XYZ file of N, CA and C in Angstrom:
384
model
N 0.789 -1.425 -0.260
C -0.112 -0.006 -0.081
C 0.725 1.470 -0.102
N 1.931 1.353 1.087
C 2.886 2.325 0.790
C 3.694 2.650 -0.562
N 4.044 1.509 -0.882
C 4.948 1.624 -2.304
C 3.568 2.542 -3.436
N 2.513 1.867 -3.132
C 1.616 2.339 -4.363
C 1.550 3.805 -4.019
N 1.329 4.489 -2.879
C 0.999 5.457 -2.478
C 2.186 6.696 -3.034
N 3.198 6.191 -3.282
C 4.477 6.885 -3.107
C 4.094 7.207 -4.699
N 4.143 5.728 -5.661
C 3.952 5.934 -6.977
C 3.020 6.790 -7.587
N 1.691 6.492 -6.671
C 0.779 7.962 -7.095
C 1.028 8.856 -6.785
N 1.819 9.296 -6.040
C 2.408 10.435 -5.976
C 3.251 11.077 -7.155
N 4.124 9.956 -7.563
C 5.232 10.593 -8.342
C 4.452 10.598 -9.886
N 3.473 10.013 -10.007
C 2.620 10.021 -11.353
C 1.570 11.407 -10.859
N 1.299 11.962 -9.948
C 0.384 12.909 -10.182
C 1.054 14.408 -9.680
N 2.300 14.037 -9.533
C 3.367 14.778 -9.443
C 3.216 15.883 -8.020
N 2.767 14.906 -7.037
C 3.050 15.838 -5.854
C 1.522 16.746 -5.680
N 0.648 16.290 -6.489
C -0.666 17.228 -6.517
C -1.952 16.388 -5.673
N -1.631 15.231 -5.059
C -2.890 15.099 -4.488
C -2.254 15.208 -2.964
N -3.644 15.296 -2.203
C -3.690 15.143 -0.783
C -3.488 14.510 0.085
N -2.983 14.696 1.228
C -2.159 13.603 2.023
C -2.962 12.640 2.388
N -4.537 13.412 2.254
C -5.712 12.101 2.724
C -5.882 11.798 1.977
N -6.194 11.883 0.424
C -6.294 11.244 -0.640
C -5.333 10.228 -0.490
N -4.091 10.201 -0.653
C -3.084 9.145 -0.525
C -3.612 8.071 0.401
N -3.812 8.651 1.827
C -4.109 7.726 2.866
C -5.491 6.938 3.188
N -6.004 7.319 1.943
C -7.545 6.352 1.881
C -7.363 4.914 1.976
N -6.407 4.312 1.921
C -6.077 2.772 1.481
C -6.700 2.207 2.992
N -7.031 1.075 3.192
C -7.261 0.802 4.635
C -6.031 0.555 5.205
N -4.951 -0.040 4.858
C -3.676 -0.552 5.089
C -2.895 0.556 5.564
N -2.990 2.081 5.284
C -1.961 3.040 5.316
C -2.996 4.461 5.676
N -2.553 4.882 6.748
C -2.540 6.284 7.372
C -1.622 7.233 6.920
N -2.081 8.333 7.194
C -1.631 9.869 7.120
C 0.086 9.270 7.685
N -0.600 9.221 8.943
C 0.846 9.117 10.066
C 2.275 8.147 9.275
N 1.471 7.332 8.918
C 2.344 6.054 8.845
C 3.187 6.489 6.714
N 2.411 7.223 6.314
C 2.521 7.501 4.940
C 3.820 8.561 4.991
N 4.094 9.715 6.161
C 4.993 10.471 6.521
C 6.491 9.609 6.839
N 6.219 9.143 7.570
C 7.298 8.191 8.522
C 7.961 7.349 7.377
N 7.163 6.607 6.197
C 7.370 5.926 4.813
C 8.584 6.900 4.121
N 7.962 8.290 3.792
C 8.299 9.185 2.883
C 9.407 9.320 3.683
N 9.588 9.930 4.835
C 11.150 10.208 5.356
C 11.970 8.977 5.303
N 11.503 8.132 6.022
C 12.267 7.175 5.861
C 12.749 6.604 4.532
N 12.281 6.437 3.322
C 12.726 6.464 1.969
C 13.582 7.653 1.206
N 12.850 9.179 1.217
C 13.648 10.149 0.991
C 14.458 10.738 1.723
N 14.270 10.706 3.061
C 15.178 11.702 4.181
C 14.524 13.257 4.052
N 13.265 12.920 3.437
C 12.163 14.588 3.496
C 11.112 14.140 4.011
N 10.853 15.465 4.386
C 9.302 15.559 4.866
C 8.134 15.467 3.622
N 7.046 14.614 3.819
C 6.146 14.353 2.815
C 5.542 15.379 2.325
N 5.687 16.959 2.926
C 5.366 18.075 2.335
C 6.813 18.638 1.294
N 7.265 18.386 1.719
C 8.655 18.780 0.992
C 9.065 17.664 -0.236
N 8.609 16.576 -0.265
C 8.891 15.688 -1.193
C 7.709 16.105 -2.274
N 6.305 16.136 -2.209
C 5.202 16.838 -2.528
C 5.902 18.241 -3.504
N 6.243 18.908 -2.678
C 6.730 20.275 -2.806
C 7.896 20.087 -4.388
N 8.527 18.981 -4.346
C 9.433 18.625 -5.216
C 9.306 18.000 -6.147
N 8.344 17.389 -6.091
C 7.364 16.526 -7.253
C 6.706 17.660 -8.087
N 5.988 18.658 -7.415
C 5.499 19.701 -8.376
C 6.688 20.221 -9.174
N 7.432 20.767 -8.549
C 8.699 21.653 -9.234
C 9.114 20.898 -10.400
N 9.641 20.003 -9.906
C 9.828 18.963 -11.266
C 9.396 18.720 -12.237
N 7.838 18.438 -12.098
C 6.992 18.749 -13.565
C 6.913 19.883 -13.996
N 6.952 20.752 -13.694
C 7.349 22.397 -14.072
C 8.419 22.479 -14.608
N 9.127 22.097 -14.346
C 11.286 21.847 -14.963
C 10.578 21.051 -16.369
N 9.879 20.042 -16.211
C 9.706 18.946 -17.040
C 8.822 19.650 -18.219
N 7.781 20.379 -17.561
C 7.069 20.880 -18.941
C 8.027 21.966 -19.698
N 8.702 22.861 -18.793
C 9.452 23.986 -19.154
C 10.460 23.521 -20.472
N 11.198 22.232 -20.133
C 11.927 21.086 -21.069
C 11.318 21.484 -22.579
N 10.206 21.069 -21.965
C 9.546 20.381 -23.694
C 8.843 21.922 -24.644
N 9.423 22.995 -24.067
C 8.816 23.902 -24.249
C 10.193 25.000 -24.917
N 9.657 25.573 -26.703
C 11.021 25.960 -27.096
C 10.893 27.441 -26.199
N 9.574 28.161 -25.843
C 9.587 29.115 -25.090
C 8.865 28.809 -23.738
N 9.445 28.710 -22.569
C 8.008 28.415 -22.021
C 7.147 29.573 -21.261
N 5.982 28.576 -21.270
C 4.862 30.081 -20.740
C 4.806 29.895 -19.473
N 5.556 30.491 -18.452
C 5.668 30.198 -17.282
C 4.203 30.359 -16.347
N 3.014 30.887 -16.878
C 1.473 31.099 -16.053
C 1.278 29.807 -16.201
N 1.317 29.312 -17.789
C 0.716 27.849 -18.082
C 1.166 26.749 -17.479
N 2.591 26.556 -17.622
C 3.538 25.840 -16.872
C 2.814 25.564 -15.440
N 2.973 26.762 -14.557
C 2.396 26.553 -12.986
C 1.214 26.139 -13.011
N 0.305 26.365 -13.829
C -1.266 25.959 -13.835
C -0.873 24.497 -13.982
N -0.365 23.727 -15.139
C -0.340 22.172 -15.321
C 0.342 21.853 -14.345
N 1.220 22.228 -13.416
C 1.947 21.660 -12.252
C 1.387 21.695 -10.782
N 0.469 22.417 -11.054
C -0.429 22.429 -9.390
C 0.076 23.780 -8.839
N 0.383 24.412 -9.122
C 0.594 25.561 -8.540
C -0.455 26.504 -8.350
N -0.910 27.630 -7.396
C -1.901 28.554 -7.776
C -2.180 29.362 -8.955
N -0.628 29.997 -9.037
C -0.218 30.842 -9.854
C 1.091 30.978 -10.597
N 1.814 31.782 -11.037
C 3.030 31.924 -11.705
C 3.900 32.264 -10.448
N 3.348 33.049 -9.600
C 4.236 33.597 -8.567
C 4.526 32.521 -7.485
N 3.239 31.807 -7.457
C 4.105 30.673 -6.306
C 4.380 29.829 -6.740
N 4.851 29.479 -8.096
C 5.887 28.735 -8.629
C 7.517 29.436 -8.362
N 7.207 30.603 -8.994
C 8.719 31.240 -8.720
C 8.996 31.229 -7.250
N 7.977 31.480 -6.000
C 8.293 31.247 -4.711
C 8.582 29.998 -4.223
N 8.240 28.899 -5.024
C 8.582 27.702 -4.884
C 9.804 27.224 -5.153
N 10.359 27.779 -6.692
C 11.521 27.594 -7.183
C 13.012 28.441 -6.162
N 12.420 29.526 -5.773
C 13.446 30.302 -5.290
C 13.824 29.634 -3.677
N 12.273 29.174 -3.040
C 12.731 28.425 -1.434
C 13.108 27.139 -2.042
N 13.351 26.252 -3.093
C 13.948 25.009 -2.916
C 15.235 25.251 -3.552
N 15.294 26.088 -4.359
C 16.690 25.912 -4.786
C 17.690 27.311 -5.094
N 16.709 28.630 -4.733
C 17.528 30.083 -4.366
C 17.460 30.522 -5.649
N 17.151 29.868 -6.774
C 16.766 30.390 -8.014
C 15.203 30.617 -8.901
N 15.413 31.736 -9.426
C 14.016 31.494 -10.305
C 13.659 30.739 -11.265
N 12.648 30.354 -11.619
C 12.404 29.163 -12.508
C 13.112 28.872 -14.049
N 13.215 30.692 -14.435
C 13.968 30.695 -15.671
C 15.287 30.496 -15.236
N 16.265 31.070 -14.479
C 17.061 30.646 -14.022
C 17.508 29.373 -14.004
N 16.422 28.478 -13.172
C 16.688 26.724 -13.213
C 16.670 26.548 -14.804
N 15.547 26.611 -15.503
C 15.562 26.229 -16.736
C 16.743 26.686 -17.479
N 17.127 27.924 -17.297
C 18.205 27.966 -18.587
C 19.797 27.236 -18.093
N 19.814 27.293 -16.573
C 21.025 26.285 -16.216
C 20.590 24.883 -17.113
N 19.598 24.332 -16.470
C 19.588 22.838 -17.106
C 19.709 22.928 -18.576
N 19.265 23.971 -19.113
C 19.497 24.023 -20.985
C 20.583 23.984 -21.148
N 21.860 24.860 -20.078
C 23.214 25.339 -20.726
C 24.171 23.689 -20.792
N 23.260 23.048 -19.522
C 24.129 21.682 -19.108
C 23.477 20.683 -20.517
N 22.732 20.889 -20.773
C 22.214 19.952 -21.727
C 22.742 19.948 -22.813
N 23.363 21.295 -23.436
C 23.695 21.421 -24.537
C 25.095 20.986 -24.339
N 25.575 21.441 -23.648
C 26.994 20.895 -23.471
C 27.104 19.280 -23.160
N 26.612 18.791 -23.635
C 26.540 17.021 -23.585
C 26.441 16.568 -22.032
N 25.967 17.201 -21.225
C 26.034 16.689 -19.928
C 24.637 16.562 -19.224
N 24.643 15.170 -19.464
C 23.340 14.481 -19.267
C 22.578 14.721 -17.719
N 23.607 15.257 -16.721
C 22.631 14.839 -15.484
C 21.545 15.904 -15.270
N 21.283 16.408 -15.934
C 20.058 17.039 -15.331
C 18.597 16.323 -16.433
N 19.119 15.404 -17.022
C 17.946 14.976 -17.833
C 17.383 13.854 -16.794
N 18.177 13.228 -15.941
C 17.300 12.499 -14.433
C 16.720 13.615 -13.768
N 15.646 13.159 -13.599
C 14.705 13.762 -12.324
C 15.196 13.561 -10.980
N 16.253 12.295 -10.783
C 16.544 12.360 -9.386
C 17.999 13.084 -9.386
N 18.467 13.229 -10.179
C 19.667 14.129 -10.371
C 18.730 15.411 -10.379
N 17.748 15.963 -10.491
C 17.524 17.480 -10.346
C 17.224 16.834 -8.337
N 16.320 16.178 -7.918
C 15.782 16.405 -6.877
C 17.033 16.138 -5.936
N 18.124 15.580 -6.236
C 19.311 15.166 -5.293
C 20.267 17.177 -5.494
N 19.563 17.843 -6.656
C 20.376 19.238 -6.351
C 19.268 19.897 -5.629
N 18.097 19.936 -5.700
C 17.042 20.377 -5.018
C 16.875 20.178 -3.400
N 16.732 18.968 -3.406
C 16.762 18.568 -1.824
C 17.781 19.269 -0.458
N 19.255 19.356 -1.226
C 19.800 20.242 -0.219
C 19.752 21.637 0.041
N 19.003 22.196 -0.742
C 18.443 23.629 -0.643
C 16.985 23.716 0.038
N 16.517 23.111 0.667
C 15.253 23.148 1.020
C 15.484 22.841 2.499
N 14.567 23.870 3.414
C 14.770 23.773 4.596
C 14.465 22.628 5.541
């Protein structure tokens, strides 16, 4: 049940509330929080924030000219300023700066930004 909940969080990019994830009879919200902390080393809230941010960056990567307001809405943020605040809180850069950095690294044939795991490892140390 807990593995299914984590998979569901990843597939929905962190947009489902914990209460929805914990509706399985064998899974409580408390157990889910403990499991995420054990598996990822971060809180459930930060895990969900990171997944939403990764979704936004993935959508930006697919666009020649990212429309940040649209990307924010598609990623589960209230608006563009919410995406900007989360980006600055998670990694100290605006979404545009993160996107430009990812593009520059991809152009130099460095695939480190291609993996969401690598993005998350860059974001996680910056989080409170």
